[in-house]
mmCIF file with all atom_site columns, C-alpha atoms in Angstrom:
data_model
loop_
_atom_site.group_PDB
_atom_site.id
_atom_site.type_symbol
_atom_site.label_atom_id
_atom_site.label_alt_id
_atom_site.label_comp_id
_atom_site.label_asym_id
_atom_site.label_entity_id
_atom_site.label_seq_id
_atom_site.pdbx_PDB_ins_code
_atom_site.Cartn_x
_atom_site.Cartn_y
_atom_site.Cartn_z
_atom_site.occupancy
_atom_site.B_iso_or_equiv
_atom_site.pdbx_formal_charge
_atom_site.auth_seq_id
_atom_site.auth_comp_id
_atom_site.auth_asym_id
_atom_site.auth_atom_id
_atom_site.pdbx_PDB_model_num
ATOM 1  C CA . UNK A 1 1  ? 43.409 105.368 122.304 1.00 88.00 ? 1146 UNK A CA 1
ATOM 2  C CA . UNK A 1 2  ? 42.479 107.906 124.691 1.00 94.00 ? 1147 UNK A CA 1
ATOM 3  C CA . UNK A 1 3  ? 38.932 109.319 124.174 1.00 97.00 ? 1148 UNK A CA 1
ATOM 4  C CA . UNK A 1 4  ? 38.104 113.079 124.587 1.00 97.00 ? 1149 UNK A CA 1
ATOM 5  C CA . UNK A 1 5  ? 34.140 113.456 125.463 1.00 97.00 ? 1150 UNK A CA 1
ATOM 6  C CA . UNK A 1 6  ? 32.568 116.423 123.598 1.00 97.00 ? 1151 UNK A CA 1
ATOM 7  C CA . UNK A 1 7  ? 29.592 118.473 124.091 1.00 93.00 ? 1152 UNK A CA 1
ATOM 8  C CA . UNK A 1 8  ? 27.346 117.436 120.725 1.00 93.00 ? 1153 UNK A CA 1
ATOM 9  C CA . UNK A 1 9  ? 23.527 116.028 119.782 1.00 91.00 ? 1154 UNK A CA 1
ATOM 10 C CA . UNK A 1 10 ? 25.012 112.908 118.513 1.00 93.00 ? 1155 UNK A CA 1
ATOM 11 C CA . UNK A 1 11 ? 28.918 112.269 119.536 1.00 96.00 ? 1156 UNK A CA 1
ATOM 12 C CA . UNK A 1 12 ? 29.458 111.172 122.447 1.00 97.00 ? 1157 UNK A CA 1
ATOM 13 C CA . UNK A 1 13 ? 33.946 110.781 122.501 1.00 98.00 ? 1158 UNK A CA 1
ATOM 14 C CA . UNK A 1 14 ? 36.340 111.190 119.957 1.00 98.00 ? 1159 UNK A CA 1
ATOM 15 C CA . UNK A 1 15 ? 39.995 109.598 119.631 1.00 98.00 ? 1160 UNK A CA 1
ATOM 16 C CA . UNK A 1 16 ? 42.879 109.783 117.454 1.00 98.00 ? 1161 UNK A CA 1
ATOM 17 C CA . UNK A 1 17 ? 46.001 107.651 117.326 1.00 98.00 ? 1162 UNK A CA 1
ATOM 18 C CA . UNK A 1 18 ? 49.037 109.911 115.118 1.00 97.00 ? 1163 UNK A CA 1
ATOM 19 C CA . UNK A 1 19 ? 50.640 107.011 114.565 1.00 97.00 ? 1164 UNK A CA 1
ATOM 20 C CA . UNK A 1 20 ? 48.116 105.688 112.697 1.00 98.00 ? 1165 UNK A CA 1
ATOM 21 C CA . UNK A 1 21 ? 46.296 108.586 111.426 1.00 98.00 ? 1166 UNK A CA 1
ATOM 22 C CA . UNK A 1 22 ? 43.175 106.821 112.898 1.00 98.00 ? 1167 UNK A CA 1
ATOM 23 C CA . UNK A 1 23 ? 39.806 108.731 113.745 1.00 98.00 ? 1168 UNK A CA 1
ATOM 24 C CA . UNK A 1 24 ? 37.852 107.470 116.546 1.00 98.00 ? 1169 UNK A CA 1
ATOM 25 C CA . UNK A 1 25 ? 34.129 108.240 116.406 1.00 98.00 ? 1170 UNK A CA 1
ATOM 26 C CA . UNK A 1 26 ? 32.265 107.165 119.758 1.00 98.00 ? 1171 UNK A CA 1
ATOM 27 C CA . UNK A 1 27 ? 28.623 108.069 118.377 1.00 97.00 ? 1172 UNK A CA 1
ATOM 28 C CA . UNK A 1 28 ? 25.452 107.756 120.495 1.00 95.00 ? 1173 UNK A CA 1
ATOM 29 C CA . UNK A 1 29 ? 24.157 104.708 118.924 1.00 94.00 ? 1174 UNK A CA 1
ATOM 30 C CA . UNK A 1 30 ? 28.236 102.890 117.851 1.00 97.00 ? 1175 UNK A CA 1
ATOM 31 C CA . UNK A 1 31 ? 31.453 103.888 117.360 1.00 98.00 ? 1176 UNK A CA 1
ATOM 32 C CA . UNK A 1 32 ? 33.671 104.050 114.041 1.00 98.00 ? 1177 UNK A CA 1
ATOM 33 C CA . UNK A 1 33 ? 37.409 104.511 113.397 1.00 98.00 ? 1178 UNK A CA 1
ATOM 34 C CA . UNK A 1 34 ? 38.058 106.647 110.231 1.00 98.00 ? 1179 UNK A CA 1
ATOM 35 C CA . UNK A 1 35 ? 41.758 105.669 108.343 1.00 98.00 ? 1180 UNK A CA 1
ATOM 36 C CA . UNK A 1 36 ? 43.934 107.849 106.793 1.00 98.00 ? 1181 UNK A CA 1
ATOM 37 C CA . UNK A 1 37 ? 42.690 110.909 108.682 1.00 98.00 ? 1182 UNK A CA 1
ATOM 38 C CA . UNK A 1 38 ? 45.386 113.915 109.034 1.00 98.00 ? 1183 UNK A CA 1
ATOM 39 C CA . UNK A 1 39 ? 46.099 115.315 112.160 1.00 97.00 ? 1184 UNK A CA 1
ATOM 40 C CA . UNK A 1 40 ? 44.583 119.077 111.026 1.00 98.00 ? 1185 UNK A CA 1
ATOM 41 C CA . UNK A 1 41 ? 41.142 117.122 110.171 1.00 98.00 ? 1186 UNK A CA 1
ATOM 42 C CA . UNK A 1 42 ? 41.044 115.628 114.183 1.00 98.00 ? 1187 UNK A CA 1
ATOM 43 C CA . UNK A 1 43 ? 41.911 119.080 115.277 1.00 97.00 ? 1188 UNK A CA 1
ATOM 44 C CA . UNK A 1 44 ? 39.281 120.493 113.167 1.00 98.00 ? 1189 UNK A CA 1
ATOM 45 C CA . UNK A 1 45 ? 36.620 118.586 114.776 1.00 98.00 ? 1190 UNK A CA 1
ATOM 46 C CA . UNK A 1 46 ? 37.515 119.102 118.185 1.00 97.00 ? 1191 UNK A CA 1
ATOM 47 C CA . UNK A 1 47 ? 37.874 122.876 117.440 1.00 96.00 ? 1192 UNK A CA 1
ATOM 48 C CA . UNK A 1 48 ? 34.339 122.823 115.720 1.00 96.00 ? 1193 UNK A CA 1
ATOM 49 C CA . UNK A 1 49 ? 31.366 124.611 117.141 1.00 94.00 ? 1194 UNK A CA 1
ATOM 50 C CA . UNK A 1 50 ? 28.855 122.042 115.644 1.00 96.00 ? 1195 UNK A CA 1
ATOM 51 C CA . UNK A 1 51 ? 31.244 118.490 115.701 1.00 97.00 ? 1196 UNK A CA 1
ATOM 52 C CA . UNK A 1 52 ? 28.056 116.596 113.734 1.00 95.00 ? 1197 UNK A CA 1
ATOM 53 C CA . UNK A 1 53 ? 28.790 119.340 111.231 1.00 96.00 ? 1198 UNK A CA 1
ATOM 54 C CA . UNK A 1 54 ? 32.330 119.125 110.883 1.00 97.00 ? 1199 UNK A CA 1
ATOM 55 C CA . UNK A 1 55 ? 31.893 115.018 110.140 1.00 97.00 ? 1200 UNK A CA 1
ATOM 56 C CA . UNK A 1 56 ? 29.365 115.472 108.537 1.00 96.00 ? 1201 UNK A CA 1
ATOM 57 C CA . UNK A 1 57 ? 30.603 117.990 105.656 1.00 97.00 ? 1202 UNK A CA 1
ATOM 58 C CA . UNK A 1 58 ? 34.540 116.946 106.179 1.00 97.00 ? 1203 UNK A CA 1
ATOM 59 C CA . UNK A 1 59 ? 34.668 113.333 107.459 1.00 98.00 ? 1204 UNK A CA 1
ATOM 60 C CA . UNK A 1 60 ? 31.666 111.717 106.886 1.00 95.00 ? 1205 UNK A CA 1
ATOM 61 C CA . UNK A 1 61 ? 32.216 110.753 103.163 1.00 95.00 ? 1206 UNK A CA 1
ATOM 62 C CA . UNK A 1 62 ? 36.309 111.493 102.970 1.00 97.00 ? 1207 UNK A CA 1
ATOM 63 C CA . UNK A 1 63 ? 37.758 108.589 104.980 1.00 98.00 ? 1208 UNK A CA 1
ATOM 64 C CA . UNK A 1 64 ? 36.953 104.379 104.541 1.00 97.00 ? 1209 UNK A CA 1
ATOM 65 C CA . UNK A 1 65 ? 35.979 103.243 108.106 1.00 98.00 ? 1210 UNK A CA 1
ATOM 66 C CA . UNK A 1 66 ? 34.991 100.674 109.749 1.00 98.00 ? 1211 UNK A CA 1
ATOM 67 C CA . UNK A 1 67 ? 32.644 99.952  112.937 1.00 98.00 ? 1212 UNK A CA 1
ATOM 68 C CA . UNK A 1 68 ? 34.205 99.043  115.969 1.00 95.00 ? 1213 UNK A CA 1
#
């Protein structure tokens, strides 16, 4: 999965896979993958001014995960 870096407090990368609908979280601290995500949601965070936000309020609690 290629990884995008972003400018943010406490992402470091983020990562989707279509084919999958898979999220891709690359945090300071660990990274996550988030299932079932739809394609609008992983251009919503890219396209977010605040991308802690935008998981926060939109991904956070939405999508089962695991740690990678």
């Amino acid at each position: 999965m290629n990884m995008q870096y972003v400018s943010s407090s406490n992402l470091v990368a983020i990562g989707y896979d279509p084919q999958s609908s898979t999220l891709r979280i690359q945090f300071r601290t660990s990274t996550y993958d988030y299932f079932g995500v739809p394609e609008s949601v992983y251009r919503g965070l890219m396209s977010a001014s605040s991308h802690g936000g935008y998981h926060a309020a939109h991904i956070k609690n939405s999508y089962g995960y695991d740690k990678v």
